[in-house]
Amino acid sequence: GAVVSQHPSRVICKSGTSVKIECRSLDFQATTMFWYRQFPKQSLMLMATSNEGSKATYEQGVEKDKFLINHASLTLSTLTVTSAHPEDSSFYICSAVPGATDYEQYFGPGTRLTVT
Amino acid sequence: GENVEQHPSTLSVQEGDSAVIKCTYSDSASNYFPWYKQELGKRPQLIIDIRSNVGEKKDQRIAVTLNKTAKHFSLHITETQPEDSAVYFCAAQSGGSYIPTFGRGTSLIVHP
């Protein structure tokens, strides 16, 4: 099946700094990738849809200036959490869809962000 | 937009028992219903899915049923094992969207 990787798997940063998370589709091209945030014991919350070569589409309530998304190639999308605060600590998961007729989303392994 | 309700939030069973998780959805345009298993700190993994032109699908110990009229679908796990312990999410997705709407999740605990 399709493989999606994410890096780093864990990151600890100080409040006020920025953190970049990478999401890569390893064996397929993904024109669209998705970024989710998951708090403990909660469901996945869609943050934004990342489109290759164009601006990301953010869900209501997600600050686009705080969560910068770049999808510069068909295999890479990045999420940068700017000026991180402790409340941004969460599990961030990306996903990608391989093709126009494939409904299944393939998830990355997730990134555990801790802001101190 | 779509709204997916999932019950129960927690399910505790003895090894060997069956487990059933139920979901309802609101958008009649939804036509793809995946189920994901997520172990602590790991990615959600698709365990079974069903499309709206099918009423039931089975894969070894797991099965999913879909009632389009009532807009509900269920996950059935038979002969549960401790390694089935995880959080299970249902989701509903329409053909025109790659974005699933997730249920809140069910924490399944299988006691040995």
Short mmCIF file of C-alpha atoms in Angstrom, two decimals:
data_model
loop_
_atom_site.label_atom_id
_atom_site.label_comp_id
_atom_site.label_asym_id
_atom_site.label_seq_id
_atom_site.Cartn_x
_atom_site.Cartn_y
_atom_site.Cartn_z
CA GLY A 1 0.00 0.00 0.00
CA ALA A 2 0.88 3.66 -0.18
CA VAL A 3 3.39 4.89 2.39
CA VAL A 4 3.46 8.29 4.05
CA SER A 5 6.30 9.36 6.29
CA GLN A 6 6.51 12.20 8.76
CA HIS A 7 9.48 13.88 10.36
CA PRO A 8 10.26 14.41 13.15
CA SER A 9 8.33 11.85 15.16
CA ARG A 10 8.81 13.82 18.35
CA VAL A 11 9.90 17.37 18.99
CA ILE A 12 10.21 19.49 22.10
CA CYS A 13 10.57 23.21 21.67
CA LYS A 14 10.51 26.30 23.79
CA SER A 15 7.60 28.67 23.84
CA GLY A 16 7.95 31.34 21.17
CA THR A 17 10.00 29.29 18.75
CA SER A 18 8.88 27.76 15.43
CA VAL A 19 8.76 24.11 14.49
CA LYS A 20 8.59 22.56 11.03
CA ILE A 21 7.02 19.16 10.40
CA GLU A 22 7.50 17.36 7.10
CA CYS A 23 5.09 14.97 5.45
CA ARG A 24 6.23 12.87 2.51
CA SER A 25 4.48 10.43 0.24
CA LEU A 26 7.17 7.85 -0.45
CA ASP A 27 5.81 5.78 -3.32
CA PHE A 28 3.13 7.90 -4.90
CA GLN A 29 2.41 11.47 -5.89
CA ALA A 30 -0.10 13.36 -3.83
CA THR A 31 -1.60 16.52 -5.21
CA THR A 32 -3.52 16.86 -1.96
CA MET A 33 -2.37 16.27 1.57
CA PHE A 34 -4.16 16.89 4.82
CA TRP A 35 -3.01 18.04 8.24
CA TYR A 36 -4.77 16.92 11.39
CA ARG A 37 -4.32 17.69 15.05
CA GLN A 38 -5.26 15.24 17.74
CA PHE A 39 -5.44 16.07 21.43
CA PRO A 40 -5.30 13.25 24.01
CA LYS A 41 -8.35 11.00 23.97
CA GLN A 42 -9.95 13.01 21.19
CA SER A 43 -10.69 12.48 17.55
CA LEU A 44 -8.69 13.77 14.61
CA MET A 45 -9.43 17.38 13.83
CA LEU A 46 -8.75 18.53 10.30
CA MET A 47 -6.64 21.68 10.29
CA ALA A 48 -6.08 22.29 6.61
CA THR A 49 -5.96 20.82 3.15
CA SER A 50 -2.63 21.22 1.43
CA ASN A 51 -2.70 21.57 -2.34
CA GLU A 52 0.43 21.26 -4.44
CA GLY A 53 1.33 24.53 -6.07
CA SER A 54 -1.40 26.57 -4.44
CA LYS A 55 -2.42 27.99 -1.11
CA ALA A 56 -3.67 25.69 1.59
CA THR A 57 -7.30 25.67 2.61
CA TYR A 58 -7.73 26.12 6.33
CA GLU A 59 -10.62 24.91 8.44
CA GLN A 60 -12.62 27.40 10.43
CA GLY A 61 -10.86 28.45 13.59
CA VAL A 62 -7.36 27.47 12.43
CA GLU A 63 -5.02 30.45 12.16
CA LYS A 64 -3.28 30.39 8.80
CA ASP A 65 -0.56 32.77 9.99
CA LYS A 66 0.27 30.52 12.89
CA PHE A 67 0.16 27.20 11.05
CA LEU A 68 2.03 27.76 7.81
CA ILE A 69 1.59 25.08 5.19
CA ASN A 70 3.72 24.66 2.12
CA HIS A 71 3.16 21.98 -0.52
CA ALA A 72 6.03 22.66 -2.88
CA SER A 73 6.16 19.29 -4.61
CA LEU A 74 3.92 16.32 -5.31
CA THR A 75 5.58 14.34 -2.51
CA LEU A 76 6.20 16.87 0.23
CA SER A 77 4.06 19.08 2.41
CA THR A 78 5.35 20.97 5.43
CA LEU A 79 3.56 22.39 8.45
CA THR A 80 5.32 25.10 10.43
CA VAL A 81 3.96 25.99 13.83
CA THR A 82 5.09 29.55 14.39
CA SER A 83 5.56 31.19 17.78
CA ALA A 84 4.57 27.98 19.49
CA HIS A 85 2.82 28.04 22.84
CA PRO A 86 2.15 25.24 25.32
CA GLU A 87 -1.45 24.97 24.09
CA ASP A 88 -0.07 23.99 20.67
CA SER A 89 1.29 20.80 22.22
CA SER A 90 -0.48 18.01 20.41
CA PHE A 91 -0.16 15.06 18.05
CA TYR A 92 0.01 16.29 14.45
CA ILE A 93 -0.80 13.80 11.70
CA CYS A 94 -0.68 14.25 7.96
CA SER A 95 -2.40 12.16 5.33
CA ALA A 96 -2.41 11.89 1.57
CA VAL A 97 -4.67 10.51 -1.12
CA PRO A 98 -2.92 8.77 -4.01
CA GLY A 99 -5.39 9.29 -6.80
CA ALA A 100 -8.61 10.74 -8.05
CA THR A 101 -10.54 7.47 -7.74
CA ASP A 102 -9.04 6.25 -4.46
CA TYR A 103 -11.04 7.29 -1.45
CA GLU A 104 -8.66 5.90 1.14
CA GLN A 105 -6.47 8.28 3.08
CA TYR A 106 -2.98 7.12 4.01
CA PHE A 107 -1.77 8.56 7.27
CA GLY A 108 1.71 9.49 8.35
CA PRO A 109 2.99 8.17 11.69
CA GLY A 110 2.37 11.47 13.42
CA THR A 111 4.52 14.04 15.20
CA ARG A 112 4.29 14.55 18.93
CA LEU A 113 4.91 18.26 19.61
CA THR A 114 5.60 19.40 23.15
CA VAL A 115 6.01 23.11 23.79
CA THR A 116 7.62 23.99 27.11
CA GLY B 1 -21.87 19.61 6.59
CA GLU B 2 -21.59 15.99 7.64
CA ASN B 3 -22.01 15.00 11.28
CA VAL B 4 -20.93 11.58 12.53
CA GLU B 5 -21.98 10.26 15.91
CA GLN B 6 -20.19 7.26 17.40
CA HIS B 7 -21.17 5.08 20.35
CA PRO B 8 -20.09 3.91 22.80
CA SER B 9 -17.13 6.06 23.78
CA THR B 10 -15.69 3.20 25.82
CA LEU B 11 -16.27 -0.52 25.43
CA SER B 12 -14.86 -3.13 27.76
CA VAL B 13 -15.16 -6.84 26.88
CA GLN B 14 -13.68 -10.14 27.88
CA GLU B 15 -11.37 -11.95 25.52
CA GLY B 16 -13.41 -14.06 23.13
CA ASP B 17 -16.50 -11.88 23.33
CA SER B 18 -17.86 -9.85 20.45
CA ALA B 19 -17.67 -6.07 20.26
CA VAL B 20 -20.00 -3.78 18.35
CA ILE B 21 -19.44 -0.09 17.66
CA LYS B 22 -22.18 1.98 16.06
CA CYS B 23 -22.09 5.19 14.04
CA THR B 24 -24.70 7.40 12.48
CA TYR B 25 -24.21 10.03 9.82
CA SER B 26 -26.30 12.93 8.61
CA ASP B 27 -25.37 13.59 4.98
CA SER B 28 -27.21 11.33 2.55
CA ALA B 29 -24.51 12.12 -0.05
CA SER B 30 -21.90 10.22 1.97
CA ASN B 31 -21.00 7.03 0.17
CA TYR B 32 -17.74 5.80 1.67
CA PHE B 33 -17.42 4.62 5.26
CA PRO B 34 -13.98 3.63 6.55
CA TRP B 35 -13.10 2.33 9.99
CA TYR B 36 -9.74 3.08 11.54
CA LYS B 37 -7.88 1.49 14.43
CA GLN B 38 -5.46 3.69 16.32
CA GLU B 39 -3.09 2.41 18.94
CA LEU B 40 -1.69 4.85 21.46
CA GLY B 41 0.75 7.27 19.88
CA LYS B 42 0.45 5.73 16.43
CA ARG B 43 -1.21 6.55 13.15
CA PRO B 44 -4.80 5.55 12.37
CA GLN B 45 -4.85 2.40 10.27
CA LEU B 46 -7.67 1.44 7.97
CA ILE B 47 -9.09 -1.90 9.04
CA ILE B 48 -12.17 -2.15 6.86
CA ASP B 49 -14.31 0.08 4.70
CA ILE B 50 -17.65 -0.12 2.96
CA ARG B 51 -19.19 1.75 0.09
CA SER B 52 -22.81 2.73 -0.14
CA ASN B 53 -23.67 0.15 -2.78
CA VAL B 54 -22.90 -2.66 -0.33
CA GLY B 55 -24.82 -3.59 2.82
CA GLU B 56 -22.23 -5.74 4.54
CA LYS B 57 -18.56 -6.56 4.26
CA LYS B 58 -16.51 -9.06 6.21
CA ASP B 59 -12.80 -9.63 6.66
CA GLN B 60 -11.96 -12.50 8.98
CA ARG B 61 -13.02 -11.44 12.49
CA ILE B 62 -14.23 -7.98 11.55
CA ALA B 63 -17.34 -6.98 9.66
CA VAL B 64 -19.11 -3.77 8.84
CA THR B 65 -22.79 -3.30 8.10
CA LEU B 66 -24.41 -0.28 6.47
CA ASN B 67 -28.03 0.81 6.53
CA LYS B 68 -28.33 3.69 4.10
CA THR B 69 -31.97 4.32 4.83
CA ALA B 70 -31.36 4.77 8.52
CA LYS B 71 -27.95 6.36 7.92
CA HIS B 72 -26.10 4.15 10.30
CA PHE B 73 -23.22 1.72 10.07
CA SER B 74 -21.62 -0.60 12.55
CA LEU B 75 -18.34 -2.39 13.18
CA HIS B 76 -18.47 -5.92 14.52
CA ILE B 77 -15.43 -7.68 15.95
CA THR B 78 -15.83 -11.33 16.90
CA GLU B 79 -13.60 -13.47 19.10
CA THR B 80 -11.87 -10.39 20.47
CA GLN B 81 -8.26 -10.61 21.51
CA PRO B 82 -6.19 -8.35 23.81
CA GLU B 83 -4.36 -7.00 20.76
CA ASP B 84 -7.68 -5.63 19.50
CA SER B 85 -7.49 -3.10 22.34
CA ALA B 86 -7.23 0.34 20.72
CA VAL B 87 -9.30 3.36 19.78
CA TYR B 88 -11.57 2.80 16.80
CA PHE B 89 -12.84 5.65 14.64
CA CYS B 90 -15.64 5.51 12.13
CA ALA B 91 -15.82 8.05 9.34
CA ALA B 92 -18.12 9.11 6.56
CA GLN B 93 -17.02 10.58 3.27
CA SER B 94 -18.80 11.71 0.12
CA GLY B 95 -17.63 10.81 -3.34
CA GLY B 96 -16.81 14.37 -4.20
CA SER B 97 -14.53 14.84 -1.21
CA TYR B 98 -11.38 13.14 -0.03
CA ILE B 99 -11.98 14.44 3.46
CA PRO B 100 -13.62 12.06 5.94
CA THR B 101 -15.68 13.28 8.86
CA PHE B 102 -14.60 11.27 11.88
CA GLY B 103 -16.61 10.05 14.81
CA ARG B 104 -15.32 10.78 18.29
CA GLY B 105 -13.80 7.35 18.69
CA THR B 106 -14.42 4.28 20.81
CA SER B 107 -11.83 3.03 23.25
CA LEU B 108 -12.04 -0.77 23.12
CA ILE B 109 -10.50 -2.66 26.01
CA VAL B 110 -10.23 -6.43 25.74
CA HIS B 111 -9.48 -8.09 29.04
CA PRO B 112 -7.51 -11.35 28.90
#
